[in-house]
Amino acid sequence: MRFLVILSALVALCAGHAIPTIPGDNSHYVEGESRYVWIPDGEGVPRLVDLEEPADESFSDARNGANNEYWLFTRRNPNNHQLLRINDNDSVRNSNYNRDRPLTVVVHGWNGNGTSARLAVDALLHEGDNNVISLDWSIVASGPYTNVVRNVPSVGQHLGNFVQWLINNHGGNWNNVHLIGASLGAHVIGNAGRTVRGRIARISGLDPAGPQWSDSSNALNRNDAVYVECIHTDGGLLGIFDPIGDANFYPNGGTNRQPGCSLSNCSHVRAYELFAASVIYNNFIGRRCADLNEARNNNCTGANFLMGNTDFSKRGSGLYGLSTGSEWPF
Ligand SMILES: *[C@@H]1O[C@H](CO)[C@@H](O)[C@H](O)[C@H]1NC(C)=O
Ligand SMILES: *[C@@H]1O[C@H](CO)[C@@H](O)[C@H](O)[C@H]1NC(C)=O
Ligand SMILES: *[C@@H]1O[C@H](CO)[C@@H](O)[C@H](O)[C@H]1NC(C)=O
Ligand SMILES: *[C@@H]1O[C@H](CO)[C@@H](O)[C@H](O)[C@H]1NC(C)=O
């Protein structure tokens, strides 16, 4: 076994695909070229991912969007979720779902689960008496990264169908629906939005996952909702740097390393944390950038535009830069 590990390490080296040895150190990483990358799991612990790991067909068959769980939190049940099930009217009738209130869905990333979105759920309930659903897609998300990537569209399609069923059968308003997704979760909500033909009012993509996504037609794009906003904090590495939303924010240049970050898992998660802070304080003022270079150099001086928040009527487009602090609430 040990011999095999050493042998495969040697083979990898010869192929120009050295296995990085320092957990969380992605300084070797070149987008589209590197075979190995450290990606933090649901608790931020870096896991080594082989981006050339072959597809496992049995994984797709066994784990897909049919495993999604929809965890409802409201101000009446801020700590203990109620499980909503598609095609199960009683699961909604017996819950605190309120058709007259906004619906916000928060979606975790690789190796996360329904409790990983705690920070956002708390911020959203603090801000208003909303229906906040945390999508638990952990059965899919806990697999090998490359297999998980292949099943993201299925998870998103099931989410889209669920939201449509919920609104059709139990009320709600497409103009008051906001999907929020971090990392792989950003591509999940993109696929959800496409499934319901762009009727979702708002999508917030928080450092949408980069590895295996930069040229993918399954990635989040600006047609997936009426208004799609992205916050980029680890662009070109664990996140996508390209402006794939209508409005695209590049805090502190949009790349690794964000202020106060020493490990590379920190910058990727920062977009999610910045968004949660924006829900409560709503004081991140972006300045419009003329181009991506200005964004990268954090040198934007154009018109003001607020980053994040929960304003359903928010509309805008273009690139925006800003500087933030190094710790909560930034
Ligand atoms: C990053 O990883 C370290 C070491 O595994 C962990 O202690 C830390 O909590 C992680 N940070 C974040 C922001 O997830
Ligand atoms: C769910 O995620 C949280 C934090 O992200 C973690 O502490 C917990 O162990 C996970 N639960 C399961 C059942 O994996
Ligand atoms: C669920 O409720 C909706 C609306 O109240 C109704 O139209 C539908 O027939 C119900 N479905 C089932 C399976 O009972
Ligand atoms: C930022 O923009 C100003 C004005 O265009 C320019 O003078 C300056 O050199 C730029 N700074 C950086 C770091 O690019």
mmCIF file of N, CA and C in Angstrom, residues 30-95:
data_model
loop_
_atom_site.group_PDB
_atom_site.id
_atom_site.type_symbol
_atom_site.label_atom_id
_atom_site.label_comp_id
_atom_site.label_asym_id
_atom_site.label_seq_id
_atom_site.Cartn_x
_atom_site.Cartn_y
_atom_site.Cartn_z
ATOM 1 N N VAL A 30 -2.514 26.132 -11.053
ATOM 2 C CA VAL A 30 -2.749 26.887 -12.280
ATOM 3 C C VAL A 30 -4.086 26.420 -12.842
ATOM 4 N N GLU A 31 -5.018 27.351 -12.975
ATOM 5 C CA GLU A 31 -6.364 27.013 -13.422
ATOM 6 C C GLU A 31 -6.323 26.301 -14.775
ATOM 7 N N GLY A 32 -7.045 25.189 -14.868
ATOM 8 C CA GLY A 32 -7.124 24.456 -16.125
ATOM 9 C C GLY A 32 -5.935 23.552 -16.392
ATOM 10 N N GLU A 33 -4.896 23.618 -15.545
ATOM 11 C CA GLU A 33 -3.711 22.790 -15.776
ATOM 12 C C GLU A 33 -3.418 21.847 -14.625
ATOM 13 N N SER A 34 -3.506 22.345 -13.408
ATOM 14 C CA SER A 34 -3.104 21.546 -12.257
ATOM 15 C C SER A 34 -4.060 20.383 -12.027
ATOM 16 N N ARG A 35 -3.468 19.260 -11.675
ATOM 17 C CA ARG A 35 -4.288 18.080 -11.417
ATOM 18 C C ARG A 35 -4.801 18.059 -9.975
ATOM 19 N N TYR A 36 -4.002 18.581 -9.060
ATOM 20 C CA TYR A 36 -4.366 18.503 -7.639
ATOM 21 C C TYR A 36 -4.637 19.884 -7.056
ATOM 22 N N VAL A 37 -5.606 19.946 -6.161
ATOM 23 C CA VAL A 37 -5.915 21.207 -5.487
ATOM 24 C C VAL A 37 -6.487 20.883 -4.110
ATOM 25 N N TRP A 38 -6.154 21.731 -3.146
ATOM 26 C CA TRP A 38 -6.741 21.591 -1.808
ATOM 27 C C TRP A 38 -8.052 22.345 -1.782
ATOM 28 N N ILE A 39 -9.126 21.668 -1.410
ATOM 29 C CA ILE A 39 -10.426 22.328 -1.303
ATOM 30 C C ILE A 39 -10.945 22.094 0.116
ATOM 31 N N PRO A 40 -11.369 23.189 0.801
ATOM 32 C CA PRO A 40 -11.853 23.003 2.173
ATOM 33 C C PRO A 40 -13.196 22.272 2.200
ATOM 34 N N ASP A 41 -13.384 21.421 3.194
ATOM 35 C CA ASP A 41 -14.675 20.738 3.346
ATOM 36 C C ASP A 41 -15.638 21.639 4.131
ATOM 37 N N GLY A 42 -16.769 21.087 4.544
ATOM 38 C CA GLY A 42 -17.801 21.874 5.215
ATOM 39 C C GLY A 42 -17.327 22.542 6.487
ATOM 40 N N GLU A 43 -16.253 22.039 7.059
ATOM 41 C CA GLU A 43 -15.730 22.659 8.272
ATOM 42 C C GLU A 43 -14.460 23.446 8.003
ATOM 43 N N GLY A 44 -14.126 23.630 6.720
ATOM 44 C CA GLY A 44 -12.969 24.438 6.360
ATOM 45 C C GLY A 44 -11.664 23.671 6.358
ATOM 46 N N VAL A 45 -11.700 22.388 6.637
ATOM 47 C CA VAL A 45 -10.459 21.602 6.653
ATOM 48 C C VAL A 45 -10.071 21.257 5.212
ATOM 49 N N PRO A 46 -8.837 21.585 4.796
ATOM 50 C CA PRO A 46 -8.446 21.334 3.405
ATOM 51 C C PRO A 46 -8.347 19.842 3.085
ATOM 52 N N ARG A 47 -8.970 19.457 1.972
ATOM 53 C CA ARG A 47 -8.907 18.070 1.491
ATOM 54 C C ARG A 47 -8.256 18.091 0.116
ATOM 55 N N LEU A 48 -7.366 17.122 -0.130
ATOM 56 C CA LEU A 48 -6.687 17.065 -1.419
ATOM 57 C C LEU A 48 -7.620 16.447 -2.465
ATOM 58 N N VAL A 49 -7.804 17.159 -3.571
ATOM 59 C CA VAL A 49 -8.706 16.706 -4.627
ATOM 60 C C VAL A 49 -7.904 16.407 -5.895
ATOM 61 N N ASP A 50 -8.150 15.245 -6.487
ATOM 62 C CA ASP A 50 -7.574 14.872 -7.772
ATOM 63 C C ASP A 50 -8.611 15.207 -8.842
ATOM 64 N N LEU A 51 -8.340 16.265 -9.609
ATOM 65 C CA LEU A 51 -9.330 16.730 -10.589
ATOM 66 C C LEU A 51 -9.442 15.795 -11.786
ATOM 67 N N GLU A 52 -8.529 14.809 -11.869
ATOM 68 C CA GLU A 52 -8.611 13.842 -12.971
ATOM 69 C C GLU A 52 -9.170 12.503 -12.515
ATOM 70 N N GLU A 53 -9.692 12.474 -11.302
ATOM 71 C CA GLU A 53 -10.298 11.238 -10.835
ATOM 72 C C GLU A 53 -11.439 10.842 -11.779
ATOM 73 N N PRO A 54 -11.425 9.591 -12.261
ATOM 74 C CA PRO A 54 -12.425 9.187 -13.249
ATOM 75 C C PRO A 54 -13.843 9.148 -12.682
ATOM 76 N N ALA A 55 -14.809 9.306 -13.581
ATOM 77 C CA ALA A 55 -16.220 9.290 -13.188
ATOM 78 C C ALA A 55 -16.601 7.920 -12.651
ATOM 79 N N ASP A 56 -17.484 7.946 -11.661
ATOM 80 C CA ASP A 56 -17.992 6.703 -11.090
ATOM 81 C C ASP A 56 -19.493 6.679 -11.372
ATOM 82 N N GLU A 57 -19.894 5.888 -12.361
ATOM 83 C CA GLU A 57 -21.300 5.889 -12.796
ATOM 84 C C GLU A 57 -22.238 5.498 -11.658
ATOM 85 N N SER A 58 -21.792 4.566 -10.823
ATOM 86 C CA SER A 58 -22.683 4.098 -9.761
ATOM 87 C C SER A 58 -22.986 5.227 -8.773
ATOM 88 N N PHE A 59 -22.050 6.201 -8.675
ATOM 89 C CA PHE A 59 -22.273 7.328 -7.772
ATOM 90 C C PHE A 59 -23.467 8.154 -8.247
ATOM 91 N N SER A 60 -23.489 8.474 -9.550
ATOM 92 C CA SER A 60 -24.583 9.287 -10.089
ATOM 93 C C SER A 60 -25.920 8.588 -9.939
ATOM 94 N N ASP A 61 -25.910 7.263 -10.112
ATOM 95 C CA ASP A 61 -27.164 6.531 -10.010
ATOM 96 C C ASP A 61 -27.705 6.544 -8.588
ATOM 97 N N ALA A 62 -26.787 6.432 -7.626
ATOM 98 C CA ALA A 62 -27.221 6.269 -6.242
ATOM 99 C C ALA A 62 -27.455 7.605 -5.539
ATOM 100 N N ARG A 63 -26.705 8.638 -5.940
ATOM 101 C CA ARG A 63 -26.799 9.894 -5.191
ATOM 102 C C ARG A 63 -27.082 11.031 -6.164
ATOM 103 N N ASN A 64 -28.231 11.656 -6.011
ATOM 104 C CA ASN A 64 -28.595 12.762 -6.897
ATOM 105 C C ASN A 64 -29.594 13.661 -6.187
ATOM 106 N N GLY A 65 -30.209 14.575 -6.932
ATOM 107 C CA GLY A 65 -31.099 15.566 -6.328
ATOM 108 C C GLY A 65 -32.306 14.981 -5.621
ATOM 109 N N ALA A 66 -32.641 13.710 -5.920
ATOM 110 C CA ALA A 66 -33.770 13.078 -5.223
ATOM 111 C C ALA A 66 -33.470 12.940 -3.727
ATOM 112 N N ASN A 67 -32.199 13.048 -3.370
ATOM 113 C CA ASN A 67 -31.808 12.967 -1.954
ATOM 114 C C ASN A 67 -31.881 14.321 -1.235
ATOM 115 N N ASN A 68 -32.227 15.383 -1.980
ATOM 116 C CA ASN A 68 -32.261 16.715 -1.358
ATOM 117 C C ASN A 68 -33.193 16.746 -0.149
ATOM 118 N N GLU A 69 -32.765 17.468 0.888
ATOM 119 C CA GLU A 69 -33.661 17.745 2.015
ATOM 120 C C GLU A 69 -33.831 19.254 2.143
ATOM 121 N N TYR A 70 -35.080 19.689 2.366
ATOM 122 C CA TYR A 70 -35.388 21.112 2.461
ATOM 123 C C TYR A 70 -35.706 21.440 3.908
ATOM 124 N N TRP A 71 -34.781 22.128 4.549
ATOM 125 C CA TRP A 71 -34.886 22.416 5.985
ATOM 126 C C TRP A 71 -35.422 23.836 6.174
ATOM 127 N N LEU A 72 -36.644 23.942 6.694
ATOM 128 C CA LEU A 72 -37.246 25.260 6.888
ATOM 129 C C LEU A 72 -36.938 25.815 8.276
ATOM 130 N N PHE A 73 -36.423 27.049 8.291
ATOM 131 C CA PHE A 73 -36.252 27.806 9.539
ATOM 132 C C PHE A 73 -37.076 29.085 9.428
ATOM 133 N N THR A 74 -37.757 29.463 10.509
ATOM 134 C CA THR A 74 -38.439 30.766 10.573
ATOM 135 C C THR A 74 -38.146 31.337 11.959
ATOM 136 N N ARG A 75 -38.675 32.541 12.225
ATOM 137 C CA ARG A 75 -38.445 33.107 13.565
ATOM 138 C C ARG A 75 -39.146 32.270 14.639
ATOM 139 N N ARG A 76 -40.162 31.500 14.221
ATOM 140 C CA ARG A 76 -40.833 30.635 15.203
ATOM 141 C C ARG A 76 -40.042 29.367 15.474
ATOM 142 N N ASN A 77 -39.175 28.976 14.539
ATOM 143 C CA ASN A 77 -38.293 27.818 14.770
ATOM 144 C C ASN A 77 -36.895 28.125 14.224
ATOM 145 N N PRO A 78 -36.199 29.049 14.919
ATOM 146 C CA PRO A 78 -34.884 29.473 14.406
ATOM 147 C C PRO A 78 -33.799 28.422 14.572
ATOM 148 N N ASN A 79 -33.987 27.472 15.456
ATOM 149 C CA ASN A 79 -32.908 26.517 15.749
ATOM 150 C C ASN A 79 -33.182 25.101 15.260
ATOM 151 N N ASN A 80 -34.452 24.715 15.280
ATOM 152 C CA ASN A 80 -34.786 23.348 14.861
ATOM 153 C C ASN A 80 -35.556 23.388 13.556
ATOM 154 N N HIS A 81 -34.995 22.788 12.543
ATOM 155 C CA HIS A 81 -35.627 22.892 11.224
ATOM 156 C C HIS A 81 -36.861 21.996 11.120
ATOM 157 N N GLN A 82 -37.748 22.396 10.202
ATOM 158 C CA GLN A 82 -38.881 21.547 9.819
ATOM 159 C C GLN A 82 -38.600 21.041 8.412
ATOM 160 N N LEU A 83 -38.819 19.752 8.212
ATOM 161 C CA LEU A 83 -38.492 19.131 6.932
ATOM 162 C C LEU A 83 -39.675 19.276 5.973
ATOM 163 N N LEU A 84 -39.447 19.951 4.831
ATOM 164 C CA LEU A 84 -40.493 20.070 3.810
ATOM 165 C C LEU A 84 -40.202 19.039 2.716
ATOM 166 N N ARG A 85 -41.265 18.393 2.216
ATOM 167 C CA ARG A 85 -41.075 17.370 1.176
ATOM 168 C C ARG A 85 -41.915 17.690 -0.037
ATOM 169 N N ILE A 86 -41.310 17.600 -1.212
ATOM 170 C CA ILE A 86 -42.061 17.831 -2.443
ATOM 171 C C ILE A 86 -43.161 16.779 -2.548
ATOM 172 N N ASN A 87 -44.334 17.207 -3.028
ATOM 173 C CA ASN A 87 -45.509 16.336 -3.193
ATOM 174 C C ASN A 87 -46.055 15.808 -1.865
ATOM 175 N N ASP A 88 -45.710 16.471 -0.777
ATOM 176 C CA ASP A 88 -46.245 16.100 0.530
ATOM 177 C C ASP A 88 -46.860 17.369 1.137
ATOM 178 N N ASN A 89 -48.140 17.581 0.837
ATOM 179 C CA ASN A 89 -48.795 18.816 1.286
ATOM 180 C C ASN A 89 -48.738 18.985 2.797
ATOM 181 N N ASP A 90 -48.910 17.865 3.510
ATOM 182 C CA ASP A 90 -48.926 17.980 4.969
ATOM 183 C C ASP A 90 -47.595 18.485 5.533
ATOM 184 N N SER A 91 -46.495 18.138 4.867
ATOM 185 C CA SER A 91 -45.202 18.588 5.396
ATOM 186 C C SER A 91 -45.132 20.107 5.404
ATOM 187 N N VAL A 92 -45.846 20.756 4.463
ATOM 188 C CA VAL A 92 -45.862 22.219 4.426
ATOM 189 C C VAL A 92 -46.960 22.759 5.347
ATOM 190 N N ARG A 93 -48.151 22.143 5.268
ATOM 191 C CA ARG A 93 -49.266 22.622 6.102
ATOM 192 C C ARG A 93 -48.928 22.553 7.588
ATOM 193 N N ASN A 94 -48.203 21.544 7.976
ATOM 194 C CA ASN A 94 -47.843 21.382 9.391
ATOM 195 C C ASN A 94 -46.575 22.142 9.776
ATOM 196 N N SER A 95 -46.092 22.989 8.868
ATOM 197 C CA SER A 95 -44.869 23.734 9.159
ATOM 198 C C SER A 95 -45.195 25.209 9.354
#
